[in-house]
């Protein structure tokens, strides 16, 4: 999603102009839209015309309308979003108050106005428009004195840092200056990694170079992690993967990403994270069943008790045609996040096991022994 314009007043009223760039952006838009909002977008309208002779014909014209949103229809299979409402701005083809349905299109901008933009909705826009949120993979392409740190998203590669350090040549009988230069270079690359890589999102960090630079750098990196007691680097060590590249320039990333071993590793990054979360849930269910619950009613009760440490939820639940039902899941996610819990939204491509758990499950911070018994009635009511 691309943000073209954002104008929010102090009273939280205002509007944003967005361009959906991929099918998934329609899902984000579906989550942003609410009944009573104002939506301005380009649309096709069938218009009747009368010729001088009195014959009546019809033609289809493209025009821009502003609707007061009344119904929102999202096609989960085709990722198509249709919004129906009444026209609230003067238009040569459509009378004020007349009904019309706008089908939002990819790569065509729309403007959404609300009387109240709350923090949750604004966060969702930031997430939809920030490509780093989707960057599962990071890469450090390097050679002596030069390193490029890149985030890799499904659609593009984003250069986040370029490190250049002059390294003195080795002299006969003394390598001191050379070694000091290398250490300064490695330190700068390490700081770039800590500053620009979100380890909660990134599942794999490729370190690529010609020769042994990548090996020497990773040895330095993890020795420093131990020396400085840097838990983030130590815990994420398995995510680092060493690969050969012909140089440290950004263009070498293409050959790195086409390496078959890299391709195999990257194809499973998101799925692997989901599998691990599910494994943790099932282990907890087996060994400490009072700290593992599934089903909406049970998980909501646990969230109300501020007990949810990790929430596992299928993205299909947010694509529910029934707005109140969808809103219920959104509230659950917001509640868990607001109270310091972790939320894992599973891709519908990898949620077969989660679907068997009603699409929602939770690992708790502390056991709630009587939750299952107390909620049996709620579960049966829900069914």
CSV table of C-alpha atoms in Angstrom, one decimal:
chain,number,residue,atom,x,y,z
A,1,UNK,CA,0.0,0.0,0.0
A,2,UNK,CA,1.2,3.5,-0.8
A,3,UNK,CA,0.3,6.5,1.3
A,4,UNK,CA,-0.1,9.6,-0.9
A,5,UNK,CA,-1.6,12.1,1.6
A,6,UNK,CA,-2.5,12.2,5.2
A,7,UNK,CA,-4.4,15.1,6.9
A,8,UNK,CA,-5.5,14.3,10.4
A,9,UNK,CA,-6.7,17.2,12.7
A,10,UNK,CA,-6.2,17.6,16.4
A,11,UNK,CA,-9.7,16.3,17.0
A,12,UNK,CA,-8.7,13.1,15.1
A,13,UNK,CA,-11.0,14.0,12.2
A,14,UNK,CA,-9.4,14.0,8.7
A,15,UNK,CA,-8.6,12.0,5.6
A,16,UNK,CA,-6.0,9.8,4.0
A,17,UNK,CA,-5.3,9.1,0.3
A,18,UNK,CA,-4.0,5.6,-0.4
A,19,UNK,CA,-3.1,3.4,-3.4
A,20,UNK,CA,-3.6,-0.4,-3.0
A,21,UNK,CA,-0.7,-2.1,-4.9
A,22,UNK,CA,-1.3,-5.8,-4.2
A,23,UNK,CA,-4.3,-8.0,-3.5
A,24,UNK,CA,-3.5,-8.1,0.2
A,25,UNK,CA,-3.9,-4.3,0.4
A,26,UNK,CA,-7.6,-4.8,-0.2
A,27,UNK,CA,-7.7,-6.7,3.1
A,28,UNK,CA,-6.0,-3.8,4.9
A,29,UNK,CA,-8.6,-1.4,3.3
A,30,UNK,CA,-11.4,-3.7,4.4
A,31,UNK,CA,-10.2,-3.4,7.9
A,32,UNK,CA,-9.9,0.4,7.6
A,33,UNK,CA,-13.4,1.0,6.3
A,34,UNK,CA,-16.4,1.5,8.6
A,35,UNK,CA,-20.1,2.4,8.0
A,36,UNK,CA,-20.5,6.2,8.1
A,37,UNK,CA,-17.0,6.9,6.6
A,38,UNK,CA,-16.7,9.0,3.4
A,39,UNK,CA,-15.0,7.3,0.5
A,40,UNK,CA,-13.9,9.1,-2.7
A,41,UNK,CA,-12.7,7.1,-5.6
A,42,UNK,CA,-12.9,6.6,-9.4
A,43,UNK,CA,-15.8,4.4,-10.6
A,44,UNK,CA,-17.8,3.5,-13.6
A,45,UNK,CA,-21.4,4.7,-13.8
A,46,UNK,CA,-24.1,3.8,-16.4
A,47,UNK,CA,-25.6,7.0,-17.7
A,48,UNK,CA,-28.7,7.5,-19.8
A,49,UNK,CA,-28.5,10.0,-22.6
A,50,UNK,CA,-31.3,11.5,-24.8
A,51,UNK,CA,-30.5,12.6,-28.4
A,52,UNK,CA,-32.0,15.7,-30.0
A,53,UNK,CA,-34.5,13.4,-31.8
A,54,UNK,CA,-35.7,12.0,-28.5
A,55,UNK,CA,-34.2,8.6,-28.6
A,56,UNK,CA,-32.8,7.3,-25.3
A,57,UNK,CA,-29.5,5.5,-25.1
A,58,UNK,CA,-27.0,4.6,-22.3
A,59,UNK,CA,-23.3,4.7,-22.0
A,60,UNK,CA,-20.7,3.8,-19.3
A,61,UNK,CA,-18.6,6.7,-18.1
A,62,UNK,CA,-15.7,6.9,-15.6
A,63,UNK,CA,-16.3,9.5,-12.9
A,64,UNK,CA,-15.1,10.3,-9.4
A,65,UNK,CA,-17.7,9.9,-6.6
A,66,UNK,CA,-17.7,10.6,-2.9
A,67,UNK,CA,-20.0,8.1,-1.0
A,68,UNK,CA,-21.2,7.9,2.6
A,69,UNK,CA,-20.4,4.3,3.3
A,70,UNK,CA,-23.4,2.1,4.1
A,71,UNK,CA,-22.3,-1.5,3.2
A,72,UNK,CA,-18.9,-3.1,2.7
A,73,UNK,CA,-18.6,-6.4,0.7
A,74,UNK,CA,-15.3,-8.2,0.6
A,75,UNK,CA,-14.8,-11.2,-1.7
A,76,UNK,CA,-12.3,-13.3,0.2
A,77,UNK,CA,-11.5,-15.5,-2.9
A,78,UNK,CA,-10.9,-12.7,-5.4
A,79,UNK,CA,-9.7,-10.1,-2.8
A,80,UNK,CA,-12.2,-7.7,-4.3
A,81,UNK,CA,-13.8,-4.9,-2.3
A,82,UNK,CA,-17.1,-3.3,-3.1
A,83,UNK,CA,-18.5,-0.4,-1.1
A,84,UNK,CA,-22.1,0.8,-1.4
A,85,UNK,CA,-23.4,4.2,-0.2
A,86,UNK,CA,-25.1,7.4,-1.1
A,87,UNK,CA,-23.5,10.2,-3.1
A,88,UNK,CA,-22.7,13.2,-0.9
A,89,UNK,CA,-20.9,15.5,-3.4
A,90,UNK,CA,-22.4,17.2,-6.5
A,91,UNK,CA,-21.7,15.3,-9.6
A,92,UNK,CA,-22.8,15.8,-13.2
A,93,UNK,CA,-23.7,12.1,-13.6
A,94,UNK,CA,-25.1,11.1,-10.2
A,95,UNK,CA,-27.6,13.0,-8.1
A,96,UNK,CA,-27.0,13.9,-4.5
A,97,UNK,CA,-28.3,11.1,-2.3
A,98,UNK,CA,-28.4,8.5,-5.1
A,99,UNK,CA,-27.0,5.0,-4.4
A,100,UNK,CA,-23.9,3.7,-6.0
A,101,UNK,CA,-21.4,0.9,-5.6
A,102,UNK,CA,-17.7,1.5,-6.0
A,103,UNK,CA,-15.4,-1.4,-6.6
A,104,UNK,CA,-11.9,-0.4,-5.4
A,105,UNK,CA,-9.1,-1.2,-7.9
A,106,UNK,CA,-5.4,-2.0,-7.7
A,107,UNK,CA,-3.1,0.9,-8.5
A,108,UNK,CA,-6.0,3.4,-8.4
A,109,UNK,CA,-6.0,5.8,-5.5
A,110,UNK,CA,-8.9,6.4,-3.1
A,111,UNK,CA,-9.5,8.9,-0.3
A,112,UNK,CA,-11.0,7.8,3.0
A,113,UNK,CA,-12.4,10.4,5.5
A,114,UNK,CA,-13.4,9.6,9.1
A,115,UNK,CA,-14.7,11.7,11.9
A,116,UNK,CA,-12.4,9.9,14.3
A,117,UNK,CA,-9.2,8.2,13.3
A,118,UNK,CA,-8.3,6.1,16.4
A,119,UNK,CA,-4.8,4.8,17.1
A,120,UNK,CA,-5.6,1.2,16.0
A,121,UNK,CA,-6.7,2.3,12.6
A,122,UNK,CA,-3.7,4.6,12.2
A,123,UNK,CA,-1.4,1.8,13.2
A,124,UNK,CA,-2.9,-0.4,10.6
A,125,UNK,CA,-2.2,2.2,7.9
A,126,UNK,CA,1.4,2.4,9.1
A,127,UNK,CA,1.7,-1.4,8.9
A,128,UNK,CA,0.1,-1.6,5.5
A,129,UNK,CA,2.3,1.1,4.1
A,130,UNK,CA,5.6,0.0,5.7
A,131,UNK,CA,7.3,-2.5,3.5
A,132,UNK,CA,9.7,-3.5,6.3
A,133,UNK,CA,6.7,-5.0,8.1
A,134,UNK,CA,6.6,-7.6,5.3
A,135,UNK,CA,10.4,-8.1,5.0
A,136,UNK,CA,10.9,-11.7,6.2
A,137,UNK,CA,14.5,-11.6,4.9
A,138,UNK,CA,17.6,-9.4,5.4
A,139,UNK,CA,20.9,-9.6,3.6
A,140,UNK,CA,24.4,-8.2,4.3
A,141,UNK,CA,26.4,-8.3,1.1
A,142,UNK,CA,30.0,-7.4,1.9
A,143,UNK,CA,33.7,-7.3,1.0
A,144,UNK,CA,36.6,-5.8,2.9
A,145,UNK,CA,35.7,-2.2,3.6
A,146,UNK,CA,32.2,-2.3,1.9
A,147,UNK,CA,28.9,-3.7,3.1
A,148,UNK,CA,25.3,-3.2,1.9
A,149,UNK,CA,22.5,-4.1,4.3
A,150,UNK,CA,19.3,-4.8,2.5
A,151,UNK,CA,15.7,-5.9,3.5
A,152,UNK,CA,14.0,-8.2,1.1
A,153,UNK,CA,10.2,-8.0,0.7
A,154,UNK,CA,8.0,-10.0,-1.7
A,155,UNK,CA,7.9,-7.1,-4.1
A,156,UNK,CA,11.3,-5.2,-3.7
A,157,UNK,CA,14.7,-4.9,-2.1
A,158,UNK,CA,15.2,-2.0,0.2
A,159,UNK,CA,18.8,-0.7,1.0
A,160,UNK,CA,18.8,0.2,4.7
A,161,UNK,CA,22.5,0.9,5.2
A,162,UNK,CA,25.7,1.2,3.3
A,163,UNK,CA,28.9,0.9,5.3
A,164,UNK,CA,32.2,2.0,3.8
A,165,UNK,CA,35.4,2.0,5.9
A,166,UNK,CA,39.0,2.5,4.5
A,167,UNK,CA,41.1,-0.5,5.6
A,168,UNK,CA,44.9,0.0,5.5
A,169,UNK,CA,46.8,-2.6,3.5
A,170,UNK,CA,48.9,-5.2,5.4
A,171,UNK,CA,52.5,-4.1,5.7
A,172,UNK,CA,55.6,-6.3,5.9
A,173,UNK,CA,56.1,-7.4,9.4
A,174,UNK,CA,53.0,-5.6,10.8
A,175,UNK,CA,49.2,-6.1,10.3
A,176,UNK,CA,48.2,-3.9,13.2
A,177,UNK,CA,46.7,-1.1,11.2
A,178,UNK,CA,45.0,-3.5,8.8
A,179,UNK,CA,43.4,-5.4,11.8
A,180,UNK,CA,42.3,-2.2,13.5
A,181,UNK,CA,40.6,-1.1,10.2
A,182,UNK,CA,38.9,-4.5,9.9
A,183,UNK,CA,37.6,-4.3,13.4
A,184,UNK,CA,36.3,-0.8,12.9
A,185,UNK,CA,34.5,-2.0,9.7
A,186,UNK,CA,33.0,-5.1,11.4
A,187,UNK,CA,31.8,-3.0,14.4
A,188,UNK,CA,30.0,-0.5,12.0
A,189,UNK,CA,28.3,-3.5,10.2
A,190,UNK,CA,27.2,-5.0,13.5
A,191,UNK,CA,25.7,-1.6,14.6
A,192,UNK,CA,23.9,-1.4,11.2
A,193,UNK,CA,22.4,-4.9,11.8
A,194,UNK,CA,21.2,-4.0,15.3
A,195,UNK,CA,19.7,-0.7,14.1
A,196,UNK,CA,18.0,-1.8,10.9
A,197,UNK,CA,16.9,-5.4,11.4
A,198,UNK,CA,13.7,-6.1,13.3
A,199,UNK,CA,14.4,-9.6,14.6
A,200,UNK,CA,10.7,-10.1,15.5
A,201,UNK,CA,9.9,-9.9,11.8
A,202,UNK,CA,13.0,-11.1,9.9
A,203,UNK,CA,13.3,-14.9,9.8
A,204,UNK,CA,16.6,-15.2,7.9
A,205,UNK,CA,19.7,-13.0,7.6
A,206,UNK,CA,22.0,-13.8,4.7
A,207,UNK,CA,25.6,-12.8,5.0
A,208,UNK,CA,27.3,-12.9,1.6
A,209,UNK,CA,30.9,-12.1,0.5
A,210,UNK,CA,33.7,-13.3,-1.7
A,211,UNK,CA,36.4,-15.3,0.1
A,212,UNK,CA,36.4,-15.5,3.9
A,213,UNK,CA,35.1,-12.1,4.8
A,214,UNK,CA,31.6,-13.4,5.7
A,215,UNK,CA,33.2,-16.1,8.0
A,216,UNK,CA,35.5,-13.6,9.7
A,217,UNK,CA,32.7,-11.1,10.2
A,218,UNK,CA,30.2,-13.6,11.7
A,219,UNK,CA,33.0,-14.9,14.1
A,220,UNK,CA,33.6,-11.3,15.2
A,221,UNK,CA,29.8,-10.7,15.5
A,222,UNK,CA,29.1,-13.5,17.8
A,223,UNK,CA,32.2,-13.1,19.9
A,224,UNK,CA,31.1,-9.5,20.5
A,225,UNK,CA,27.6,-10.7,21.2
A,226,UNK,CA,29.0,-12.9,24.0
A,227,UNK,CA,31.4,-10.2,25.3
A,228,UNK,CA,28.7,-7.6,25.4
A,229,UNK,CA,26.0,-10.0,26.6
A,230,UNK,CA,23.8,-9.1,23.7
A,231,UNK,CA,20.9,-11.5,24.1
A,232,UNK,CA,19.2,-10.4,20.8
A,233,UNK,CA,22.1,-11.5,18.6
A,234,UNK,CA,22.7,-14.7,20.6
A,235,UNK,CA,19.1,-15.8,20.5
A,236,UNK,CA,18.9,-15.1,16.8
A,237,UNK,CA,22.1,-16.8,15.8
A,238,UNK,CA,20.3,-19.7,13.9
A,239,UNK,CA,18.8,-17.1,11.5
A,240,UNK,CA,22.2,-16.2,10.1
A,241,UNK,CA,23.1,-18.0,6.8
A,242,UNK,CA,26.5,-17.7,5.1
A,243,UNK,CA,26.5,-17.5,1.3
A,244,UNK,CA,29.1,-16.8,-1.4
A,245,UNK,CA,28.8,-13.7,-3.5
A,246,UNK,CA,31.2,-12.2,-6.2
A,247,UNK,CA,31.4,-8.8,-4.5
A,248,UNK,CA,30.0,-6.6,-1.7
A,249,UNK,CA,28.0,-4.4,-4.1
A,250,UNK,CA,24.2,-4.4,-4.0
A,251,UNK,CA,23.9,-5.9,-7.4
A,252,UNK,CA,25.5,-9.2,-6.1
A,253,UNK,CA,22.3,-9.7,-4.1
A,254,UNK,CA,20.6,-11.1,-7.2
A,255,UNK,CA,23.0,-14.0,-7.5
A,256,UNK,CA,22.7,-14.6,-3.7
A,257,UNK,CA,18.9,-14.9,-3.8
A,258,UNK,CA,19.1,-17.2,-6.8
A,259,UNK,CA,21.4,-19.7,-5.0
A,260,UNK,CA,19.3,-23.0,-4.7
A,261,UNK,CA,20.2,-23.5,-1.0
A,262,UNK,CA,19.0,-19.9,-0.3
A,263,UNK,CA,15.9,-20.4,-2.3
A,264,UNK,CA,15.0,-23.5,-0.3
A,265,UNK,CA,15.6,-21.7,3.0
A,266,UNK,CA,13.7,-18.6,2.1
A,267,UNK,CA,10.6,-20.4,0.7
A,268,UNK,CA,9.8,-21.6,4.2
A,269,UNK,CA,10.7,-18.6,6.4
A,270,UNK,CA,7.2,-17.5,7.3
A,271,UNK,CA,5.8,-21.1,7.4
A,272,UNK,CA,8.7,-22.1,9.7
A,273,UNK,CA,7.8,-19.4,12.2
A,274,UNK,CA,4.2,-20.5,12.2
A,275,UNK,CA,5.1,-24.1,12.7
A,276,UNK,CA,7.3,-23.2,15.7
A,277,UNK,CA,4.5,-21.3,17.3
A,278,UNK,CA,2.1,-24.1,16.8
A,279,UNK,CA,4.6,-26.6,18.2
A,280,UNK,CA,5.0,-24.4,21.3
A,281,UNK,CA,1.2,-24.4,21.7
A,282,UNK,CA,0.8,-28.1,21.5
A,283,UNK,CA,3.7,-28.7,23.9
A,284,UNK,CA,2.0,-26.4,26.4
A,285,UNK,CA,-1.3,-28.2,25.8
A,286,UNK,CA,0.3,-31.5,26.6
A,287,UNK,CA,2.4,-30.5,29.6
A,288,UNK,CA,0.5,-27.6,31.1
A,289,UNK,CA,-3.0,-27.7,29.7
A,290,UNK,CA,-4.2,-24.9,32.0
A,291,UNK,CA,-1.9,-22.5,30.1
A,292,UNK,CA,-3.1,-23.4,26.5
A,293,UNK,CA,-6.6,-22.7,25.3
A,294,UNK,CA,-8.3,-22.5,21.9
A,295,UNK,CA,-11.7,-21.3,20.6
A,296,UNK,CA,-12.9,-17.7,20.7
A,297,UNK,CA,-14.9,-17.8,23.9
A,298,UNK,CA,-12.1,-19.4,26.0
A,299,UNK,CA,-9.4,-17.1,24.5
A,300,UNK,CA,-11.5,-14.0,25.0
A,301,UNK,CA,-11.9,-14.9,28.7
A,302,UNK,CA,-8.1,-15.4,29.1
A,303,UNK,CA,-7.5,-12.0,27.4
A,304,UNK,CA,-9.9,-10.3,29.8
A,305,UNK,CA,-7.8,-11.8,32.7
A,306,UNK,CA,-4.7,-10.3,31.0
A,307,UNK,CA,-3.3,-13.9,30.8
A,308,UNK,CA,-2.5,-14.2,27.1
A,309,UNK,CA,1.2,-14.3,26.4
A,310,UNK,CA,1.0,-15.4,22.7
A,311,UNK,CA,-2.1,-15.3,20.5
A,312,UNK,CA,-2.3,-17.5,17.4
A,313,UNK,CA,-5.0,-16.4,15.0
A,314,UNK,CA,-5.8,-17.2,11.4
A,315,UNK,CA,-6.0,-14.2,9.0
A,316,UNK,CA,-9.2,-15.8,7.6
A,317,UNK,CA,-11.0,-14.6,10.7
A,318,UNK,CA,-10.4,-11.0,9.8
A,319,UNK,CA,-11.9,-11.6,6.4
A,320,UNK,CA,-15.3,-12.5,7.8
A,321,UNK,CA,-18.2,-11.1,5.8
A,322,UNK,CA,-20.0,-10.3,9.0
A,323,UNK,CA,-18.6,-7.0,10.3
A,324,UNK,CA,-19.5,-7.5,14.0
A,325,UNK,CA,-17.8,-10.9,14.0
A,326,UNK,CA,-14.7,-9.5,12.3
A,327,UNK,CA,-14.7,-6.6,14.8
A,328,UNK,CA,-14.7,-9.1,17.7
A,329,UNK,CA,-11.5,-10.7,16.5
A,330,UNK,CA,-9.9,-7.3,15.9
A,331,UNK,CA,-10.8,-6.3,19.5
A,332,UNK,CA,-9.2,-9.5,20.8
A,333,UNK,CA,-6.0,-8.9,18.9
A,334,UNK,CA,-5.9,-5.2,20.1
A,335,UNK,CA,-6.6,-6.3,23.7
A,336,UNK,CA,-3.7,-8.8,23.6
A,337,UNK,CA,-1.3,-6.3,22.1
A,338,UNK,CA,-2.3,-3.5,24.4
A,339,UNK,CA,-1.5,-5.7,27.4
A,340,UNK,CA,2.0,-6.7,26.2
A,341,UNK,CA,1.2,-10.0,24.5
A,342,UNK,CA,2.6,-11.3,21.2
A,343,UNK,CA,0.2,-11.7,18.3
A,344,UNK,CA,1.0,-14.2,15.5
A,345,UNK,CA,-1.4,-13.8,12.5
A,346,UNK,CA,-1.1,-16.9,10.5
A,347,UNK,CA,-1.2,-17.0,6.7
A,348,UNK,CA,-4.3,-18.8,5.3
A,349,UNK,CA,-1.8,-20.9,3.3
A,350,UNK,CA,-0.4,-22.5,6.4
A,351,UNK,CA,-3.2,-22.7,8.9
A,352,UNK,CA,-4.7,-26.2,8.5
A,353,UNK,CA,-3.9,-27.2,12.0
A,354,UNK,CA,-5.0,-23.8,13.4
A,355,UNK,CA,-8.3,-24.1,11.6
A,356,UNK,CA,-8.9,-27.3,13.6
A,357,UNK,CA,-8.6,-25.1,16.7
A,358,UNK,CA,-11.4,-22.8,15.5
A,359,UNK,CA,-8.7,-20.5,14.0
A,360,UNK,CA,-7.7,-19.0,17.3
A,361,UNK,CA,-5.5,-20.3,20.2
A,362,UNK,CA,-3.4,-18.8,23.0
A,363,UNK,CA,-0.5,-19.6,25.2
A,364,UNK,CA,-1.1,-18.1,28.7
A,365,UNK,CA,1.3,-16.3,31.0
A,366,UNK,CA,-0.1,-18.2,34.0
A,367,UNK,CA,-2.5,-21.1,34.4
A,368,UNK,CA,-6.3,-20.6,34.7
A,369,UNK,CA,-7.5,-23.9,36.0
A,370,UNK,CA,-11.3,-23.3,35.8
A,371,UNK,CA,-11.5,-21.6,32.5
A,372,UNK,CA,-12.6,-24.6,30.4
A,373,UNK,CA,-15.4,-25.5,32.9
A,374,UNK,CA,-16.5,-22.0,33.3
A,375,UNK,CA,-16.8,-21.4,29.6
A,376,UNK,CA,-18.4,-24.6,28.4
A,377,UNK,CA,-21.8,-22.8,28.3
A,378,UNK,CA,-20.4,-19.9,26.3
A,379,UNK,CA,-18.9,-22.3,23.7
A,380,UNK,CA,-22.2,-24.1,23.2
A,381,UNK,CA,-24.0,-20.8,23.0
A,382,UNK,CA,-21.6,-19.7,20.3
A,383,UNK,CA,-22.2,-22.9,18.3
